[in-house]
């Protein structure tokens, strides 16, 4: 859906400003052909992102306000006298102070919250279990256990301190970022939900420590209630803790170094659940960050769902938030003291602002509706080894239909009984909500110009590209993004966009301006840090093209089988004989729909969490992946007579499939003869290039899985989980350095995801010894033959 941009009389900045302003300068003159321009539709229409899921929350979707115009953007760092009640030359110099002092702040005093939390049955039971005192003894010993948590319970929001911190953050961010743009399209829905009395819970993906400050600042500037922010930092300084707790920041307890260590304490978990209950009863808003890799932060959403299920809280409105960075500051710190913070702030004073930030606030939806509608189905969730091991080990041609269970996103804490669900289905539903919010937050994230350039340099022009070709491809990729209803976080002419992006990415690129060439040559710098930086930026483009990427990898796997089996395939080359083939390739091969869908289905089980919405079945996603290749022109559907053999090994002759007439997923197309539906690869010159571009989007994740499987040869005995992950990460880095390429497969995130996939597959076994989790190779995969089968299965999706 795209809406017309129209001013509303309040904010005339309906379109993003040109990025030409304050752009970094390059040491060479960029020569770009002026005939290449940005599509004109970008200045008139913009995609609408962040709408509710039409399947899980149809009632919340129907509450959307019926505006047909785009409400525009607002730069939080652009504050002038028109945003205050005063005018004059003196006002222009202190307008930021006047603006912040005039913002509406909803105070949140502590009052008797501590007493209410301590009197809750949940906390009483946790105290009784932690301190089993003899009968008749006073409860002073029990309450002494609460002393490390008292400051967390007394977290409040001081209006004066909030205004001062907001002013300081505006000044600090002005030294870091060129602009902080907020999409205002769903702000009326947030104001309406606030007026209806439903507490708002903002959910975002964790990228850096800056996220925790950006969301409260954006809400304050738009007269929305400042949320209590869950920030899992271990702050040592008592002064800094006191200041942060008075602006609504919920930190880790002083005696816990990590978030997982804190959650293992049953008393902490009980107190936090009761604290959330009291905050929601007060009508306060919450801001929670969730890790897309490990699922950390999901336990806070599980607490809210549990309170709704118990009836302690009527309902809450969830608001996914997408935050995009041109180049995020390196602020992923796990510990914070007064000296490190002051050092970081002093460095910011000497740093020139670089890059922009885009914040998208989505439409709020009811958590109770999502839980009770029954549309987010988890009854088909199965362990990954049940889904793929028969195919990998036994070479079965058909897979078990189902969806991969990812219970590790919400780990069972044996010492925290209040988070243990009564049944697996309830627990899976909590995991499904976490997955849905990860997907929603990623889907409403705008794609920045640096992400476009990074994806093209990594996936299409890894050996180098001229600026004129890069301009042409950026214009093409921009049109494809807008066609898929994905908004972008930049504006201006194409030369300005390319110049701005290359200037920000310059430390990670090799730019050669040769006298013999009209255009400079741009090559990604062949180093681990540079490629990982480009890969992290390109992930937003991969998320947009995930359907096409899965379908392209399935086609690549089919072509690999065709070449190995020698079934009816022909490769034509102009004037070249032998094994070396140059020029235009022609694939004269017919791909059966059923097997192509099966390949896509098996690949879906290997994808990291948050890529697919949990409310969509894997079979439906695989079918959509194949159809997406038809829409983009890579595949051509054709009818094949029965007397012609097609490349389809998934036929099951003599079987009938009965479909109930009241099945909501029933379609008339199910009645068609599936054996007669097949595809051929399109022959235009750009088709193979597009196919390989899409295949490379998932190559980093799949290659890391292959390298991790190879590294198991050196794992003789079980190791502690942290040491095991460290060794795998070290092996991935060594492999990439030896090959001097594919550095995107050696990140810590890639190692963690690969190890987690192998655990779910049953390749690695988890054992707990003396409170420590050990990882070791399972007996089935101690055989080198089975490890080779797993490698072949994964590598079939890698484009070579």
PDB file of C-alpha atoms in Angstrom, residues 384-666:
ATOM      1  CA  UNK A 384      14.108 -29.586  13.646  1.00  0.00           C
ATOM      2  CA  UNK A 385      15.587 -33.075  13.718  1.00  0.00           C
ATOM      3  CA  UNK A 386      12.125 -34.547  13.053  1.00  0.00           C
ATOM      4  CA  UNK A 387      11.751 -32.236  10.060  1.00  0.00           C
ATOM      5  CA  UNK A 388      15.141 -32.647   8.359  1.00  0.00           C
ATOM      6  CA  UNK A 389      17.050 -35.679   9.711  1.00  0.00           C
ATOM      7  CA  UNK A 390      15.067 -38.189   7.602  1.00  0.00           C
ATOM      8  CA  UNK A 391      15.956 -36.160   4.515  1.00  0.00           C
ATOM      9  CA  UNK A 392      19.620 -35.690   5.439  1.00  0.00           C
ATOM     10  CA  UNK A 393      20.469 -39.160   6.744  1.00  0.00           C
ATOM     11  CA  UNK A 394      18.017 -41.413   4.916  1.00  0.00           C
ATOM     12  CA  UNK A 395      17.797 -39.333   1.716  1.00  0.00           C
ATOM     13  CA  UNK A 396      14.004 -39.299   1.794  1.00  0.00           C
ATOM     14  CA  UNK A 397      12.431 -37.435  -1.110  1.00  0.00           C
ATOM     15  CA  UNK A 398       9.598 -35.988   0.958  1.00  0.00           C
ATOM     16  CA  UNK A 399       9.741 -34.045   4.202  1.00  0.00           C
ATOM     17  CA  UNK A 400       7.525 -34.043   7.249  1.00  0.00           C
ATOM     18  CA  UNK A 401       5.162 -31.089   7.088  1.00  0.00           C
ATOM     19  CA  UNK A 402       5.488 -28.784  10.060  1.00  0.00           C
ATOM     20  CA  UNK A 403       7.241 -25.731  11.443  1.00  0.00           C
ATOM     21  CA  UNK A 404      10.527 -25.610  13.318  1.00  0.00           C
ATOM     22  CA  UNK A 405      10.160 -25.304  17.087  1.00  0.00           C
ATOM     23  CA  UNK A 406      12.490 -22.665  18.564  1.00  0.00           C
ATOM     24  CA  UNK A 407      11.860 -23.081  22.287  1.00  0.00           C
ATOM     25  CA  UNK A 408      15.387 -21.839  23.060  1.00  0.00           C
ATOM     26  CA  UNK A 409      14.191 -18.293  22.314  1.00  0.00           C
ATOM     27  CA  UNK A 410      12.435 -18.507  25.682  1.00  0.00           C
ATOM     28  CA  UNK A 411      14.636 -20.864  27.752  1.00  0.00           C
ATOM     29  CA  UNK A 412      13.061 -22.836  30.559  1.00  0.00           C
ATOM     30  CA  UNK A 413      14.551 -21.665  33.822  1.00  0.00           C
ATOM     31  CA  UNK A 414      14.098 -24.430  36.375  1.00  0.00           C
ATOM     32  CA  UNK A 415      14.692 -21.930  39.153  1.00  0.00           C
ATOM     33  CA  UNK A 416      11.979 -19.595  37.846  1.00  0.00           C
ATOM     34  CA  UNK A 417       8.683 -21.487  38.146  1.00  0.00           C
ATOM     35  CA  UNK A 418       6.533 -18.442  37.382  1.00  0.00           C
ATOM     36  CA  UNK A 419       7.752 -18.532  33.767  1.00  0.00           C
ATOM     37  CA  UNK A 420       7.158 -22.250  33.286  1.00  0.00           C
ATOM     38  CA  UNK A 421       4.095 -22.925  31.166  1.00  0.00           C
ATOM     39  CA  UNK A 422       1.562 -25.609  31.947  1.00  0.00           C
ATOM     40  CA  UNK A 423       1.793 -27.093  28.477  1.00  0.00           C
ATOM     41  CA  UNK A 424       4.096 -26.997  25.477  1.00  0.00           C
ATOM     42  CA  UNK A 425       1.428 -25.277  23.384  1.00  0.00           C
ATOM     43  CA  UNK A 426       1.251 -22.324  25.783  1.00  0.00           C
ATOM     44  CA  UNK A 427       5.008 -22.053  25.797  1.00  0.00           C
ATOM     45  CA  UNK A 428       5.150 -22.264  22.003  1.00  0.00           C
ATOM     46  CA  UNK A 429       2.567 -19.489  21.800  1.00  0.00           C
ATOM     47  CA  UNK A 430       4.824 -17.234  23.886  1.00  0.00           C
ATOM     48  CA  UNK A 431       7.706 -18.059  21.554  1.00  0.00           C
ATOM     49  CA  UNK A 432       5.450 -17.365  18.562  1.00  0.00           C
ATOM     50  CA  UNK A 433       4.645 -13.905  19.937  1.00  0.00           C
ATOM     51  CA  UNK A 434       8.363 -13.173  20.347  1.00  0.00           C
ATOM     52  CA  UNK A 435       9.030 -14.368  16.784  1.00  0.00           C
ATOM     53  CA  UNK A 436       6.130 -12.331  15.446  1.00  0.00           C
ATOM     54  CA  UNK A 437       7.415  -9.168  17.106  1.00  0.00           C
ATOM     55  CA  UNK A 438      10.955  -9.781  15.837  1.00  0.00           C
ATOM     56  CA  UNK A 439       9.535 -10.136  12.328  1.00  0.00           C
ATOM     57  CA  UNK A 440       7.268  -7.093  12.696  1.00  0.00           C
ATOM     58  CA  UNK A 441      10.057  -4.866  14.026  1.00  0.00           C
ATOM     59  CA  UNK A 442      12.360  -5.938  11.185  1.00  0.00           C
ATOM     60  CA  UNK A 443       9.605  -5.452   8.595  1.00  0.00           C
ATOM     61  CA  UNK A 444       8.904  -1.849   9.626  1.00  0.00           C
ATOM     62  CA  UNK A 445      12.576  -0.872   9.474  1.00  0.00           C
ATOM     63  CA  UNK A 446      13.440   1.506   6.648  1.00  0.00           C
ATOM     64  CA  UNK A 447      16.255   0.634   4.252  1.00  0.00           C
ATOM     65  CA  UNK A 448      19.049   3.225   4.291  1.00  0.00           C
ATOM     66  CA  UNK A 449      21.174   4.245   1.327  1.00  0.00           C
ATOM     67  CA  UNK A 450      24.248   2.567   2.818  1.00  0.00           C
ATOM     68  CA  UNK A 451      22.291  -0.703   2.986  1.00  0.00           C
ATOM     69  CA  UNK A 452      21.505  -0.509  -0.736  1.00  0.00           C
ATOM     70  CA  UNK A 453      25.134   0.117  -1.687  1.00  0.00           C
ATOM     71  CA  UNK A 454      26.440  -2.544   0.725  1.00  0.00           C
ATOM     72  CA  UNK A 455      24.137  -5.239  -0.638  1.00  0.00           C
ATOM     73  CA  UNK A 456      25.116  -4.477  -4.224  1.00  0.00           C
ATOM     74  CA  UNK A 457      28.834  -4.491  -3.422  1.00  0.00           C
ATOM     75  CA  UNK A 458      28.626  -7.779  -1.500  1.00  0.00           C
ATOM     76  CA  UNK A 459      26.090  -9.772  -3.483  1.00  0.00           C
ATOM     77  CA  UNK A 460      26.433  -8.471  -7.035  1.00  0.00           C
ATOM     78  CA  UNK A 461      29.767  -6.676  -7.502  1.00  0.00           C
ATOM     79  CA  UNK A 462      32.123  -8.332  -5.042  1.00  0.00           C
ATOM     80  CA  UNK A 463      35.004  -7.994  -7.529  1.00  0.00           C
ATOM     81  CA  UNK A 464      34.453  -4.285  -8.100  1.00  0.00           C
ATOM     82  CA  UNK A 465      32.109  -1.941  -9.943  1.00  0.00           C
ATOM     83  CA  UNK A 466      32.299   1.455 -11.588  1.00  0.00           C
ATOM     84  CA  UNK A 467      30.254   4.335 -10.243  1.00  0.00           C
ATOM     85  CA  UNK A 468      28.052   4.560 -13.344  1.00  0.00           C
ATOM     86  CA  UNK A 469      27.063   0.881 -13.069  1.00  0.00           C
ATOM     87  CA  UNK A 470      26.544   1.284  -9.327  1.00  0.00           C
ATOM     88  CA  UNK A 471      24.181   4.219  -9.964  1.00  0.00           C
ATOM     89  CA  UNK A 472      22.173   2.160 -12.425  1.00  0.00           C
ATOM     90  CA  UNK A 473      21.862  -0.758  -9.997  1.00  0.00           C
ATOM     91  CA  UNK A 474      20.941   1.477  -7.039  1.00  0.00           C
ATOM     92  CA  UNK A 475      18.088   2.974  -9.092  1.00  0.00           C
ATOM     93  CA  UNK A 476      16.930  -0.539 -10.029  1.00  0.00           C
ATOM     94  CA  UNK A 477      17.146  -1.853  -6.458  1.00  0.00           C
ATOM     95  CA  UNK A 478      15.299   1.196  -5.154  1.00  0.00           C
ATOM     96  CA  UNK A 479      12.384   0.492  -7.502  1.00  0.00           C
ATOM     97  CA  UNK A 480      12.306  -3.150  -6.369  1.00  0.00           C
ATOM     98  CA  UNK A 481      12.189  -2.090  -2.702  1.00  0.00           C
ATOM     99  CA  UNK A 482       9.311   0.315  -3.271  1.00  0.00           C
ATOM    100  CA  UNK A 483       7.481  -2.341  -5.289  1.00  0.00           C
ATOM    101  CA  UNK A 484       7.695  -4.642  -2.245  1.00  0.00           C
ATOM    102  CA  UNK A 485       6.175  -1.943  -0.001  1.00  0.00           C
ATOM    103  CA  UNK A 486       9.438  -1.219   1.818  1.00  0.00           C
ATOM    104  CA  UNK A 487      10.189   2.385   2.713  1.00  0.00           C
ATOM    105  CA  UNK A 488      13.621   3.950   2.449  1.00  0.00           C
ATOM    106  CA  UNK A 489      15.328   6.353   4.827  1.00  0.00           C
ATOM    107  CA  UNK A 490      16.868   8.812   2.411  1.00  0.00           C
ATOM    108  CA  UNK A 491      15.962  11.434  -0.149  1.00  0.00           C
ATOM    109  CA  UNK A 492      17.586  13.557  -2.837  1.00  0.00           C
ATOM    110  CA  UNK A 493      18.977  12.994  -6.292  1.00  0.00           C
ATOM    111  CA  UNK A 494      20.831   9.851  -7.217  1.00  0.00           C
ATOM    112  CA  UNK A 495      24.300  11.516  -7.413  1.00  0.00           C
ATOM    113  CA  UNK A 496      23.812  12.868  -3.897  1.00  0.00           C
ATOM    114  CA  UNK A 497      22.706   9.470  -2.589  1.00  0.00           C
ATOM    115  CA  UNK A 498      25.692   7.638  -4.078  1.00  0.00           C
ATOM    116  CA  UNK A 499      28.171  10.288  -2.935  1.00  0.00           C
ATOM    117  CA  UNK A 500      26.730  10.284   0.595  1.00  0.00           C
ATOM    118  CA  UNK A 501      26.756   6.478   0.888  1.00  0.00           C
ATOM    119  CA  UNK A 502      30.275   6.037  -0.437  1.00  0.00           C
ATOM    120  CA  UNK A 503      31.535   8.749   1.890  1.00  0.00           C
ATOM    121  CA  UNK A 504      30.124   6.930   4.927  1.00  0.00           C
ATOM    122  CA  UNK A 505      31.383   3.552   3.699  1.00  0.00           C
ATOM    123  CA  UNK A 506      34.784   4.850   2.587  1.00  0.00           C
ATOM    124  CA  UNK A 507      36.746   3.206   5.488  1.00  0.00           C
ATOM    125  CA  UNK A 508      35.418  -0.177   4.319  1.00  0.00           C
ATOM    126  CA  UNK A 509      35.970   0.298   0.570  1.00  0.00           C
ATOM    127  CA  UNK A 510      38.852   0.529  -1.839  1.00  0.00           C
ATOM    128  CA  UNK A 511      38.135   3.404  -4.258  1.00  0.00           C
ATOM    129  CA  UNK A 512      40.516   3.728  -7.190  1.00  0.00           C
ATOM    130  CA  UNK A 513      40.305   6.682  -9.560  1.00  0.00           C
ATOM    131  CA  UNK A 514      42.481   5.605 -12.489  1.00  0.00           C
ATOM    132  CA  UNK A 515      43.436   8.051 -15.251  1.00  0.00           C
ATOM    133  CA  UNK A 516      42.462   5.497 -17.907  1.00  0.00           C
ATOM    134  CA  UNK A 517      38.947   5.122 -16.544  1.00  0.00           C
ATOM    135  CA  UNK A 518      36.179   7.678 -16.670  1.00  0.00           C
ATOM    136  CA  UNK A 519      34.563   6.359 -13.499  1.00  0.00           C
ATOM    137  CA  UNK A 520      36.269   5.393 -10.232  1.00  0.00           C
ATOM    138  CA  UNK A 521      36.369   1.686  -9.431  1.00  0.00           C
ATOM    139  CA  UNK A 522      34.837   0.631  -6.095  1.00  0.00           C
ATOM    140  CA  UNK A 523      35.779  -2.653  -4.403  1.00  0.00           C
ATOM    141  CA  UNK A 524      34.876  -3.889  -0.882  1.00  0.00           C
ATOM    142  CA  UNK A 525      37.956  -3.866   1.329  1.00  0.00           C
ATOM    143  CA  UNK A 526      39.039  -7.528   1.794  1.00  0.00           C
ATOM    144  CA  UNK A 527      39.148  -7.529   5.587  1.00  0.00           C
ATOM    145  CA  UNK A 528      37.002  -9.139   8.259  1.00  0.00           C
ATOM    146  CA  UNK A 529      35.883  -5.892   9.888  1.00  0.00           C
ATOM    147  CA  UNK A 530      34.967  -4.220   6.588  1.00  0.00           C
ATOM    148  CA  UNK A 531      32.986  -7.134   5.160  1.00  0.00           C
ATOM    149  CA  UNK A 532      31.156  -7.700   8.445  1.00  0.00           C
ATOM    150  CA  UNK A 533      30.208  -4.014   8.544  1.00  0.00           C
ATOM    151  CA  UNK A 534      28.842  -4.162   4.985  1.00  0.00           C
ATOM    152  CA  UNK A 535      27.076  -7.452   5.706  1.00  0.00           C
ATOM    153  CA  UNK A 536      25.316  -6.038   8.777  1.00  0.00           C
ATOM    154  CA  UNK A 537      23.995  -3.121   6.719  1.00  0.00           C
ATOM    155  CA  UNK A 538      22.902  -5.422   3.874  1.00  0.00           C
ATOM    156  CA  UNK A 539      20.724  -7.549   6.171  1.00  0.00           C
ATOM    157  CA  UNK A 540      17.798  -5.123   5.771  1.00  0.00           C
ATOM    158  CA  UNK A 541      17.811  -5.701   2.014  1.00  0.00           C
ATOM    159  CA  UNK A 542      17.999  -9.466   2.546  1.00  0.00           C
ATOM    160  CA  UNK A 543      14.951  -9.322   4.823  1.00  0.00           C
ATOM    161  CA  UNK A 544      13.013  -7.558   2.059  1.00  0.00           C
ATOM    162  CA  UNK A 545      13.982 -10.122  -0.596  1.00  0.00           C
ATOM    163  CA  UNK A 546      13.756 -13.201   1.622  1.00  0.00           C
ATOM    164  CA  UNK A 547      11.045 -14.831  -0.499  1.00  0.00           C
ATOM    165  CA  UNK A 548      13.030 -14.408  -3.688  1.00  0.00           C
ATOM    166  CA  UNK A 549      16.264 -15.487  -1.945  1.00  0.00           C
ATOM    167  CA  UNK A 550      14.708 -18.751  -0.704  1.00  0.00           C
ATOM    168  CA  UNK A 551      13.253 -19.455  -4.153  1.00  0.00           C
ATOM    169  CA  UNK A 552      16.566 -18.702  -5.880  1.00  0.00           C
ATOM    170  CA  UNK A 553      18.476 -21.046  -3.560  1.00  0.00           C
ATOM    171  CA  UNK A 554      15.892 -23.754  -4.260  1.00  0.00           C
ATOM    172  CA  UNK A 555      16.424 -23.288  -8.013  1.00  0.00           C
ATOM    173  CA  UNK A 556      20.191 -23.462  -7.462  1.00  0.00           C
ATOM    174  CA  UNK A 557      19.769 -26.760  -5.589  1.00  0.00           C
ATOM    175  CA  UNK A 558      17.605 -28.137  -8.400  1.00  0.00           C
ATOM    176  CA  UNK A 559      20.156 -27.152 -11.040  1.00  0.00           C
ATOM    177  CA  UNK A 560      22.864 -28.824  -8.977  1.00  0.00           C
ATOM    178  CA  UNK A 561      20.873 -32.066  -8.974  1.00  0.00           C
ATOM    179  CA  UNK A 562      20.198 -31.756 -12.694  1.00  0.00           C
ATOM    180  CA  UNK A 563      23.887 -31.381 -13.463  1.00  0.00           C
ATOM    181  CA  UNK A 564      24.829 -34.307 -11.229  1.00  0.00           C
ATOM    182  CA  UNK A 565      22.063 -36.580 -12.547  1.00  0.00           C
ATOM    183  CA  UNK A 566      22.490 -35.651 -16.228  1.00  0.00           C
ATOM    184  CA  UNK A 567      18.745 -35.305 -16.799  1.00  0.00           C
ATOM    185  CA  UNK A 568      17.742 -33.293 -19.901  1.00  0.00           C
ATOM    186  CA  UNK A 569      19.893 -30.240 -19.474  1.00  0.00           C
ATOM    187  CA  UNK A 570      21.689 -28.181 -22.053  1.00  0.00           C
ATOM    188  CA  UNK A 571      24.205 -25.402 -21.615  1.00  0.00           C
ATOM    189  CA  UNK A 572      24.934 -23.375 -24.731  1.00  0.00           C
ATOM    190  CA  UNK A 573      28.088 -21.322 -25.151  1.00  0.00           C
ATOM    191  CA  UNK A 574      29.218 -19.238 -28.085  1.00  0.00           C
ATOM    192  CA  UNK A 575      32.368 -20.680 -29.598  1.00  0.00           C
ATOM    193  CA  UNK A 576      33.706 -22.466 -26.511  1.00  0.00           C
ATOM    194  CA  UNK A 577      34.291 -26.169 -26.148  1.00  0.00           C
ATOM    195  CA  UNK A 578      35.352 -28.301 -23.252  1.00  0.00           C
ATOM    196  CA  UNK A 579      34.846 -27.625 -19.567  1.00  0.00           C
ATOM    197  CA  UNK A 580      35.398 -23.855 -19.750  1.00  0.00           C
ATOM    198  CA  UNK A 581      32.154 -22.084 -20.595  1.00  0.00           C
ATOM    199  CA  UNK A 582      32.011 -18.382 -21.306  1.00  0.00           C
ATOM    200  CA  UNK A 583      29.427 -16.059 -22.746  1.00  0.00           C
ATOM    201  CA  UNK A 584      25.656 -16.336 -22.361  1.00  0.00           C
ATOM    202  CA  UNK A 585      24.405 -19.493 -20.691  1.00  0.00           C
ATOM    203  CA  UNK A 586      21.134 -21.122 -21.656  1.00  0.00           C
ATOM    204  CA  UNK A 587      19.518 -23.557 -19.221  1.00  0.00           C
ATOM    205  CA  UNK A 588      17.207 -25.822 -21.175  1.00  0.00           C
ATOM    206  CA  UNK A 589      15.740 -27.652 -18.208  1.00  0.00           C
ATOM    207  CA  UNK A 590      12.238 -28.038 -16.845  1.00  0.00           C
ATOM    208  CA  UNK A 591      11.768 -27.825 -13.073  1.00  0.00           C
ATOM    209  CA  UNK A 592       8.810 -29.528 -11.444  1.00  0.00           C
ATOM    210  CA  UNK A 593       6.775 -27.408  -9.082  1.00  0.00           C
ATOM    211  CA  UNK A 594       6.448 -30.047  -6.391  1.00  0.00           C
ATOM    212  CA  UNK A 595      10.169 -30.719  -6.023  1.00  0.00           C
ATOM    213  CA  UNK A 596      11.048 -27.042  -6.323  1.00  0.00           C
ATOM    214  CA  UNK A 597       8.601 -26.300  -3.507  1.00  0.00           C
ATOM    215  CA  UNK A 598      10.092 -29.160  -1.487  1.00  0.00           C
ATOM    216  CA  UNK A 599      13.586 -27.703  -1.821  1.00  0.00           C
ATOM    217  CA  UNK A 600      12.323 -24.308  -0.662  1.00  0.00           C
ATOM    218  CA  UNK A 601      10.444 -25.968   2.206  1.00  0.00           C
ATOM    219  CA  UNK A 602      13.565 -27.716   3.494  1.00  0.00           C
ATOM    220  CA  UNK A 603      15.588 -24.504   3.260  1.00  0.00           C
ATOM    221  CA  UNK A 604      12.967 -22.629   5.321  1.00  0.00           C
ATOM    222  CA  UNK A 605      13.741 -24.873   8.300  1.00  0.00           C
ATOM    223  CA  UNK A 606      17.366 -23.688   8.267  1.00  0.00           C
ATOM    224  CA  UNK A 607      16.579 -19.975   8.303  1.00  0.00           C
ATOM    225  CA  UNK A 608      17.403 -17.944  11.425  1.00  0.00           C
ATOM    226  CA  UNK A 609      14.521 -16.767  13.671  1.00  0.00           C
ATOM    227  CA  UNK A 610      12.427 -13.788  12.709  1.00  0.00           C
ATOM    228  CA  UNK A 611      12.730 -14.252   8.939  1.00  0.00           C
ATOM    229  CA  UNK A 612       9.258 -15.772   8.509  1.00  0.00           C
ATOM    230  CA  UNK A 613       6.077 -14.752  10.358  1.00  0.00           C
ATOM    231  CA  UNK A 614       4.980 -17.600  12.669  1.00  0.00           C
ATOM    232  CA  UNK A 615       1.360 -17.122  11.618  1.00  0.00           C
ATOM    233  CA  UNK A 616       2.236 -18.365   8.107  1.00  0.00           C
ATOM    234  CA  UNK A 617       2.823 -22.054   7.527  1.00  0.00           C
ATOM    235  CA  UNK A 618       6.142 -23.154   6.094  1.00  0.00           C
ATOM    236  CA  UNK A 619       4.405 -24.784   3.127  1.00  0.00           C
ATOM    237  CA  UNK A 620       2.665 -21.522   2.277  1.00  0.00           C
ATOM    238  CA  UNK A 621       5.940 -19.607   2.580  1.00  0.00           C
ATOM    239  CA  UNK A 622       7.689 -22.092   0.260  1.00  0.00           C
ATOM    240  CA  UNK A 623       4.908 -21.763  -2.339  1.00  0.00           C
ATOM    241  CA  UNK A 624       5.123 -17.971  -2.134  1.00  0.00           C
ATOM    242  CA  UNK A 625       8.894 -18.220  -2.618  1.00  0.00           C
ATOM    243  CA  UNK A 626       8.447 -20.106  -5.884  1.00  0.00           C
ATOM    244  CA  UNK A 627       5.697 -17.746  -7.059  1.00  0.00           C
ATOM    245  CA  UNK A 628       7.916 -14.734  -6.308  1.00  0.00           C
ATOM    246  CA  UNK A 629      10.437 -15.950  -8.885  1.00  0.00           C
ATOM    247  CA  UNK A 630       7.668 -16.030 -11.474  1.00  0.00           C
ATOM    248  CA  UNK A 631       6.662 -12.460 -10.638  1.00  0.00           C
ATOM    249  CA  UNK A 632      10.214 -11.145 -10.961  1.00  0.00           C
ATOM    250  CA  UNK A 633      10.744 -12.946 -14.275  1.00  0.00           C
ATOM    251  CA  UNK A 634      13.320 -15.574 -13.272  1.00  0.00           C
ATOM    252  CA  UNK A 635      10.969 -18.512 -13.816  1.00  0.00           C
ATOM    253  CA  UNK A 636       8.378 -19.021 -16.535  1.00  0.00           C
ATOM    254  CA  UNK A 637       5.422 -21.264 -15.825  1.00  0.00           C
ATOM    255  CA  UNK A 638       4.496 -23.624 -18.618  1.00  0.00           C
ATOM    256  CA  UNK A 639       2.293 -26.638 -19.223  1.00  0.00           C
ATOM    257  CA  UNK A 640       4.146 -29.861 -20.018  1.00  0.00           C
ATOM    258  CA  UNK A 641       2.410 -32.833 -21.694  1.00  0.00           C
ATOM    259  CA  UNK A 642       2.503 -36.094 -19.806  1.00  0.00           C
ATOM    260  CA  UNK A 643       4.678 -37.828 -22.374  1.00  0.00           C
ATOM    261  CA  UNK A 644       7.574 -35.443 -21.622  1.00  0.00           C
ATOM    262  CA  UNK A 645       9.631 -36.275 -18.548  1.00  0.00           C
ATOM    263  CA  UNK A 646      10.243 -33.403 -16.189  1.00  0.00           C
ATOM    264  CA  UNK A 647      12.772 -33.028 -13.416  1.00  0.00           C
ATOM    265  CA  UNK A 648      10.456 -33.884 -10.525  1.00  0.00           C
ATOM    266  CA  UNK A 649      11.509 -36.536  -8.019  1.00  0.00           C
ATOM    267  CA  UNK A 650       8.732 -35.755  -5.541  1.00  0.00           C
ATOM    268  CA  UNK A 651       5.785 -37.359  -7.380  1.00  0.00           C
ATOM    269  CA  UNK A 652       3.722 -39.757  -5.366  1.00  0.00           C
ATOM    270  CA  UNK A 653       1.672 -41.707  -7.847  1.00  0.00           C
ATOM    271  CA  UNK A 654      -1.394 -43.528  -6.737  1.00  0.00           C
ATOM    272  CA  UNK A 655      -2.104 -41.256  -3.760  1.00  0.00           C
ATOM    273  CA  UNK A 656      -5.132 -39.065  -3.288  1.00  0.00           C
ATOM    274  CA  UNK A 657      -5.351 -36.006  -1.084  1.00  0.00           C
ATOM    275  CA  UNK A 658      -8.732 -35.130   0.406  1.00  0.00           C
ATOM    276  CA  UNK A 659      -9.443 -31.554   1.450  1.00  0.00           C
ATOM    277  CA  UNK A 660     -12.263 -30.513   3.748  1.00  0.00           C
ATOM    278  CA  UNK A 661     -14.680 -28.033   2.175  1.00  0.00           C
ATOM    279  CA  UNK A 662     -14.622 -25.854   5.304  1.00  0.00           C
ATOM    280  CA  UNK A 663     -10.824 -25.618   5.346  1.00  0.00           C
ATOM    281  CA  UNK A 664      -9.987 -21.876   5.529  1.00  0.00           C
ATOM    282  CA  UNK A 665      -6.788 -22.517   3.588  1.00  0.00           C
ATOM    283  CA  UNK A 666      -8.552 -24.335   0.757  1.00  0.00           C
TER     284      UNK A 666
END
